[in-house]
mmCIF file of C-alpha atoms and ligand atoms in Angstrom:
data_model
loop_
_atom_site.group_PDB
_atom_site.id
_atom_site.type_symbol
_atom_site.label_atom_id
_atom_site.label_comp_id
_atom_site.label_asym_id
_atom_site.label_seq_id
_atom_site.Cartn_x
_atom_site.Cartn_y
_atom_site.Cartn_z
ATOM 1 C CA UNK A 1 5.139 5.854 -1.092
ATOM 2 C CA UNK A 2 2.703 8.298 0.292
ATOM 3 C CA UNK A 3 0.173 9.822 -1.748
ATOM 4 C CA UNK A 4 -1.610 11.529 1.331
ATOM 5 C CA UNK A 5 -2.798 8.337 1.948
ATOM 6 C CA UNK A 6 -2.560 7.071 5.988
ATOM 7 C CA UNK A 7 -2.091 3.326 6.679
ATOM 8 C CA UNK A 8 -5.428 3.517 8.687
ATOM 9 C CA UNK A 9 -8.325 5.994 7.527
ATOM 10 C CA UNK A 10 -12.233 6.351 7.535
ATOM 11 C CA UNK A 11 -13.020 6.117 4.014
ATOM 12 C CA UNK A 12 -15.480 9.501 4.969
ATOM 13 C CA UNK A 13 -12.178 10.999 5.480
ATOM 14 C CA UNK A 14 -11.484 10.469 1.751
ATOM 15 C CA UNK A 15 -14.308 12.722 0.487
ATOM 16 C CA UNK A 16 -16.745 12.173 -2.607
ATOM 17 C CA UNK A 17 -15.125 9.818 -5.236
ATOM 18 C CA UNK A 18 -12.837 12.112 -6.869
ATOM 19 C CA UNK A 19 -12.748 9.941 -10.624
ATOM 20 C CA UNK A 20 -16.110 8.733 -12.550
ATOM 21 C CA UNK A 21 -15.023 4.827 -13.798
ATOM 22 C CA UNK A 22 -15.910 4.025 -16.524
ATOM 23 C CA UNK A 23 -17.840 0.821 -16.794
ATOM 24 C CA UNK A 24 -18.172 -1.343 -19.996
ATOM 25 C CA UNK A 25 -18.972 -1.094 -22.960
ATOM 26 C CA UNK A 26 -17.196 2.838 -22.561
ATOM 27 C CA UNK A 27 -14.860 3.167 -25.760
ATOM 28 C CA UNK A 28 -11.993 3.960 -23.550
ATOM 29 C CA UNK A 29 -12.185 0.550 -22.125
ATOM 30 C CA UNK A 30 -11.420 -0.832 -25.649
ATOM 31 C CA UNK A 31 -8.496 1.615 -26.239
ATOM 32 C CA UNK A 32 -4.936 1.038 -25.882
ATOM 33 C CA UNK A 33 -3.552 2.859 -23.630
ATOM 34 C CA UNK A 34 -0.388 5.548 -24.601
ATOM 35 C CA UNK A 35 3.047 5.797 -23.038
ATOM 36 C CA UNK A 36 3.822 7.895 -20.141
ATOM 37 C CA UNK A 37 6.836 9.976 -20.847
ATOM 38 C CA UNK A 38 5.830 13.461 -18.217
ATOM 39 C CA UNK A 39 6.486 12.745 -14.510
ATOM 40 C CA UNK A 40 5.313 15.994 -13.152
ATOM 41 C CA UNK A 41 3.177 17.110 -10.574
ATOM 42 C CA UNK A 42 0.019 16.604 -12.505
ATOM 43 C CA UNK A 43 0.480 13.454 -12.468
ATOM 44 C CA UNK A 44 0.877 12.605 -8.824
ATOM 45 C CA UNK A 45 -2.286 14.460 -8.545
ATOM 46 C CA UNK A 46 -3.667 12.524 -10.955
ATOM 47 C CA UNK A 47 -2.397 9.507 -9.159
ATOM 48 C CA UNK A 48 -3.702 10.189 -5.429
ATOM 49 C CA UNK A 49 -6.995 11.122 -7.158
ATOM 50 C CA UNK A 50 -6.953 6.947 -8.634
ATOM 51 C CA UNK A 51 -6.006 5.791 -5.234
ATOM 52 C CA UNK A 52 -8.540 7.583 -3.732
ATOM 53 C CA UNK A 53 -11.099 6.542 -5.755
ATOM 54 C CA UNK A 54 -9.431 2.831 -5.561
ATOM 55 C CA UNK A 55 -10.509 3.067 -1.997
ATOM 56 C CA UNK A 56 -13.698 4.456 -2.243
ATOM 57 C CA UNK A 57 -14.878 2.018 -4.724
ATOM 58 C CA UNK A 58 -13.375 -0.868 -2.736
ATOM 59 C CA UNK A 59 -11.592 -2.112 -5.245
ATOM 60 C CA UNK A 60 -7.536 -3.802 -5.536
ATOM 61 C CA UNK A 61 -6.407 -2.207 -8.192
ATOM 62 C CA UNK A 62 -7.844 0.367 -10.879
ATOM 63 C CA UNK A 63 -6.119 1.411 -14.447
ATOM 64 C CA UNK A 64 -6.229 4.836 -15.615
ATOM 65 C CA UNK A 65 -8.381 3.769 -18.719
ATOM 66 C CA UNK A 66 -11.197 2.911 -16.300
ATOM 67 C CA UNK A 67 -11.357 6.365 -15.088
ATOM 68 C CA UNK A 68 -11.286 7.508 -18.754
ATOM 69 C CA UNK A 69 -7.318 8.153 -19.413
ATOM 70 C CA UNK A 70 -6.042 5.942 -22.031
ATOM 71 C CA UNK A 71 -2.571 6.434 -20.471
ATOM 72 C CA UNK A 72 -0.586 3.158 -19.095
ATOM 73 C CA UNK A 73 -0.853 3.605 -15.585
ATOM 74 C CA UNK A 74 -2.487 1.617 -12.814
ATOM 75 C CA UNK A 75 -2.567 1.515 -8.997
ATOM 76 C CA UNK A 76 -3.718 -1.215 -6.695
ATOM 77 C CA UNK A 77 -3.206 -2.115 -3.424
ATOM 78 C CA UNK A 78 -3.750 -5.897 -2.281
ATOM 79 C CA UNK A 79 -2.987 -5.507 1.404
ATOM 80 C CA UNK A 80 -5.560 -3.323 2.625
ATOM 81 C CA UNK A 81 -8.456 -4.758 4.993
ATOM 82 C CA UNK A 82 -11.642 -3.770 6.306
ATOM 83 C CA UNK A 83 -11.887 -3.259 10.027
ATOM 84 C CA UNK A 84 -13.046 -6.010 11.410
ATOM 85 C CA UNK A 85 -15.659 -3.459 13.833
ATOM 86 C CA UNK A 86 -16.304 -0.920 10.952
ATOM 87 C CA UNK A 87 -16.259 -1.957 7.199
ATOM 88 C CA UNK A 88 -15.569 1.880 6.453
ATOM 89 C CA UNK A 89 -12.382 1.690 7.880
ATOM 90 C CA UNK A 90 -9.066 0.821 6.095
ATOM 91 C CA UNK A 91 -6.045 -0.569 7.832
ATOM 92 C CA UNK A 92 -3.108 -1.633 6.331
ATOM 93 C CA UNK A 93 -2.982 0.923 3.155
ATOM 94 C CA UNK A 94 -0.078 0.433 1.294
ATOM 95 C CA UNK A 95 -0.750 1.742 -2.109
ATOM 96 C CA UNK A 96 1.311 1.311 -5.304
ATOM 97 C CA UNK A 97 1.367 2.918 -8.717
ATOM 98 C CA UNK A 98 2.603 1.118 -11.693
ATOM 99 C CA UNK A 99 3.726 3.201 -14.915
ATOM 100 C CA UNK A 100 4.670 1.660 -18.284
ATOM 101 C CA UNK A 101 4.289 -1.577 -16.971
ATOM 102 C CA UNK A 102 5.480 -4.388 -18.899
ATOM 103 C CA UNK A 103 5.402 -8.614 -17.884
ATOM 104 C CA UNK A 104 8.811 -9.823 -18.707
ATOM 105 C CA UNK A 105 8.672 -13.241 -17.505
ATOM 106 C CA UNK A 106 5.547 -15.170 -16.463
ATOM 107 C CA UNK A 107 5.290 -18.795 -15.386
ATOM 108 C CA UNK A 108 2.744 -21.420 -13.849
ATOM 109 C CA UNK A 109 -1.155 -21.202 -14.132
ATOM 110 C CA UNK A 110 -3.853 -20.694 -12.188
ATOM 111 C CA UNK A 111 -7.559 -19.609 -11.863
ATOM 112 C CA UNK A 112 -8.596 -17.272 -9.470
ATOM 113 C CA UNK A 113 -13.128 -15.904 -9.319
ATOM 114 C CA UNK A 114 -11.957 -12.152 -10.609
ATOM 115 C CA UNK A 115 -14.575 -8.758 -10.379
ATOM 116 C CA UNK A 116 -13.837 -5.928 -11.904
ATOM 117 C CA UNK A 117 -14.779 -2.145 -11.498
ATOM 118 C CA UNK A 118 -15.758 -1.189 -15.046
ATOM 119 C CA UNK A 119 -18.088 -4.412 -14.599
ATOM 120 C CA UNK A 120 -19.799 -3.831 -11.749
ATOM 121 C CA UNK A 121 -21.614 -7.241 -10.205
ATOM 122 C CA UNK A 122 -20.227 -9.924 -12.515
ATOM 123 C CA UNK A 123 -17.489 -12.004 -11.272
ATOM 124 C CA UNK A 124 -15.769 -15.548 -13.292
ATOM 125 C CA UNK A 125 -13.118 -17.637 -12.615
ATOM 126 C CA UNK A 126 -10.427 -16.414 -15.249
ATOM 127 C CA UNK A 127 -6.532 -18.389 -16.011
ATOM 128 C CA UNK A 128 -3.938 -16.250 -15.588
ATOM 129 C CA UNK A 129 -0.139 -17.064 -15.071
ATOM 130 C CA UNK A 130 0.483 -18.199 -11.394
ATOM 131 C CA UNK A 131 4.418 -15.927 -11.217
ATOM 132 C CA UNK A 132 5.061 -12.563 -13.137
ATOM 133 C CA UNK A 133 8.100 -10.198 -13.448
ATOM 134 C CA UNK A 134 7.120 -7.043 -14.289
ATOM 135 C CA UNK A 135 9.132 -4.147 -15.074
ATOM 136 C CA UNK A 136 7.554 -0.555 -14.475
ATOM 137 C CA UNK A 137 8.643 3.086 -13.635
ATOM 138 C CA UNK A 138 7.606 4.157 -10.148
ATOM 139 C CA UNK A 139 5.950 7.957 -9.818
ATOM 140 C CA UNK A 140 9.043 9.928 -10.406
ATOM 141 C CA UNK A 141 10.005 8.122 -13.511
ATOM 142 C CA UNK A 142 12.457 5.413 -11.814
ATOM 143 C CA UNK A 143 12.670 1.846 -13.467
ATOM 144 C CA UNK A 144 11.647 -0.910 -11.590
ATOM 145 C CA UNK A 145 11.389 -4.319 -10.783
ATOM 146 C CA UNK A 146 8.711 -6.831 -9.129
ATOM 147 C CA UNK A 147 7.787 -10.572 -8.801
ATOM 148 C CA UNK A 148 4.748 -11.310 -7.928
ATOM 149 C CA UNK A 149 2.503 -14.759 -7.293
ATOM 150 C CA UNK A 150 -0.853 -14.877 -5.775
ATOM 151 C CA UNK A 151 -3.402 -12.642 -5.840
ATOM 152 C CA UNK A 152 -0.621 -9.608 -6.691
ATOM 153 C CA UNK A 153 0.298 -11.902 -9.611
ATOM 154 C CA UNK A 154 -3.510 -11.931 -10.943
ATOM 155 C CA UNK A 155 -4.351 -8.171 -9.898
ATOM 156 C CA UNK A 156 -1.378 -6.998 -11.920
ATOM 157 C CA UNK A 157 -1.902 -9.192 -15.138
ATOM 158 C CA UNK A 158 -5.782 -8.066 -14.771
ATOM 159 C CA UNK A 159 -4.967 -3.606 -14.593
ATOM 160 C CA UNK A 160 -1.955 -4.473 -17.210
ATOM 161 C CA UNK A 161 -5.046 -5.534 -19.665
ATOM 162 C CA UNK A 162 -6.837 -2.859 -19.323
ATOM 163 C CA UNK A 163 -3.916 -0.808 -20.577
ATOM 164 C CA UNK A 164 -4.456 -2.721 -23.584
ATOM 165 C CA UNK A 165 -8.094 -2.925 -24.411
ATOM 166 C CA UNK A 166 -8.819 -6.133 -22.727
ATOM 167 C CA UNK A 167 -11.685 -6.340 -19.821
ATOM 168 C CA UNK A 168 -11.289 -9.478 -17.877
ATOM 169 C CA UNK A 169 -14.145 -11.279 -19.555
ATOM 170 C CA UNK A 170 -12.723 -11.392 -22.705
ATOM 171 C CA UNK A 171 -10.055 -14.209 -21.519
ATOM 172 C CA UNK A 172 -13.570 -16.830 -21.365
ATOM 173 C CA UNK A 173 -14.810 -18.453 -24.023
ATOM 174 C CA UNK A 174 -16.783 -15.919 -26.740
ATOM 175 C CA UNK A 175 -19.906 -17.642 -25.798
ATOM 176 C CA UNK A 176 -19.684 -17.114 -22.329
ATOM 177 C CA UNK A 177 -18.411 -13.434 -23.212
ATOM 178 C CA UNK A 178 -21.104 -12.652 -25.578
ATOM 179 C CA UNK A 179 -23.366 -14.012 -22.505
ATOM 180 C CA UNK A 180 -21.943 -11.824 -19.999
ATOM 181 C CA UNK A 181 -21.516 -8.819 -21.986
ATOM 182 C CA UNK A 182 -25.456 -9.010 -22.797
ATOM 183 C CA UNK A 183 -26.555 -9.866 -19.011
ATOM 184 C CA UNK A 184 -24.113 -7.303 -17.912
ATOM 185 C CA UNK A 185 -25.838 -4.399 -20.145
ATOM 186 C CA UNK A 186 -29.601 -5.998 -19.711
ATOM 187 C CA UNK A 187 -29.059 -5.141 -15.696
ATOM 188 C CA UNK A 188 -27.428 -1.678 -16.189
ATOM 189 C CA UNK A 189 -30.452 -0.675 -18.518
ATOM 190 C CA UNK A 190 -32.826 -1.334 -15.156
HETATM 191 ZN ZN1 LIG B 1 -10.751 -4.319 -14.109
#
């Protein structure tokens, strides 16, 4: 899939960050997100503009409510690296976007230290299933198919919540959430 996105790239070559995200507690976060039924151009644009600001914000995967469209739609991309010489340097881009995604068969358990975009600077273990199959339309409206395990399995369970109104802490305890969610907008108020 290329969304003029090279497998290597300075991320200077990207530009400014083409999306705002949206960090919590932004209503859109708490929205669920609406079907995707157009596959036109504006959406690819739409698209490259997420990957792009993916990159840019360093992150592995970012959902369209996060940049303030409560649509269900989310890219990530969990094989990039850093050069090892220059941390502004991608290699290995391989970018995917994920449309009407839906987990049809999940399995196993695990617990993986997960950060999040739209919560800049906190990070906590969360338990997610260990396999998924998910189901999904591609960028021109195709159905498809993936398994996933690892950290694919956790980034695509974690950007399928947000297309439901769920931030990652909100699968802890409601103590430890109401804890986060107060040290979390205590240090955005400095
Ligand atoms: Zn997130």
């Amino acid at each position: 899939m290329n969304f003029e996105i090279k497998n290597t790239f300075n991320l200077d070559e990207l530009g400014p960050k083409p999306l705002k995200i949206y960090t919590y507690p932004a209503p859109v976060l708490k929205t669920i997100a609406k079907e995707i039924t157009e596959f036109d151009q504006s959406l690819k644009e739409f698209v490259s503009k997420m990957i792009k600001t993916m990159y840019l914000s360093r992150g592995i995967g970012l959902a369209a409510p996060q940049v303030g469209e409560s649509i269900r739609l989310f890219v990530s991309d969990i094989n990039f690296d850093f050069d090892e010489e220059n941390d502004e340097v991608i290699i290995n881009a391989s970018p995917e976007v994920f449309i009407n995604p839906i987990i049809t068969k999940k399995s196993g358990e695990t617990i993986y230290e997960e950060g999040c975009l739209s919560f800049p600077g906190i990070y906590e273990k969360v338990k997610r299933a260990e396999k998924i199959t998910m189901s999904f339309q591609d960028i021109n409206g195709n159905k498809k198919e993936i398994e996933a395990d690892g950290l694919e399995a956790i980034c695509l369970q974690h950007e399928l919540d947000h297309l439901n109104g769920i931030v990652f802490i909100e699968k802890l305890s409601p103590l430890k959430q109401s804890f986060l969610k107060k040290k979390f907008l205590k240090n955005k108020k400095k």
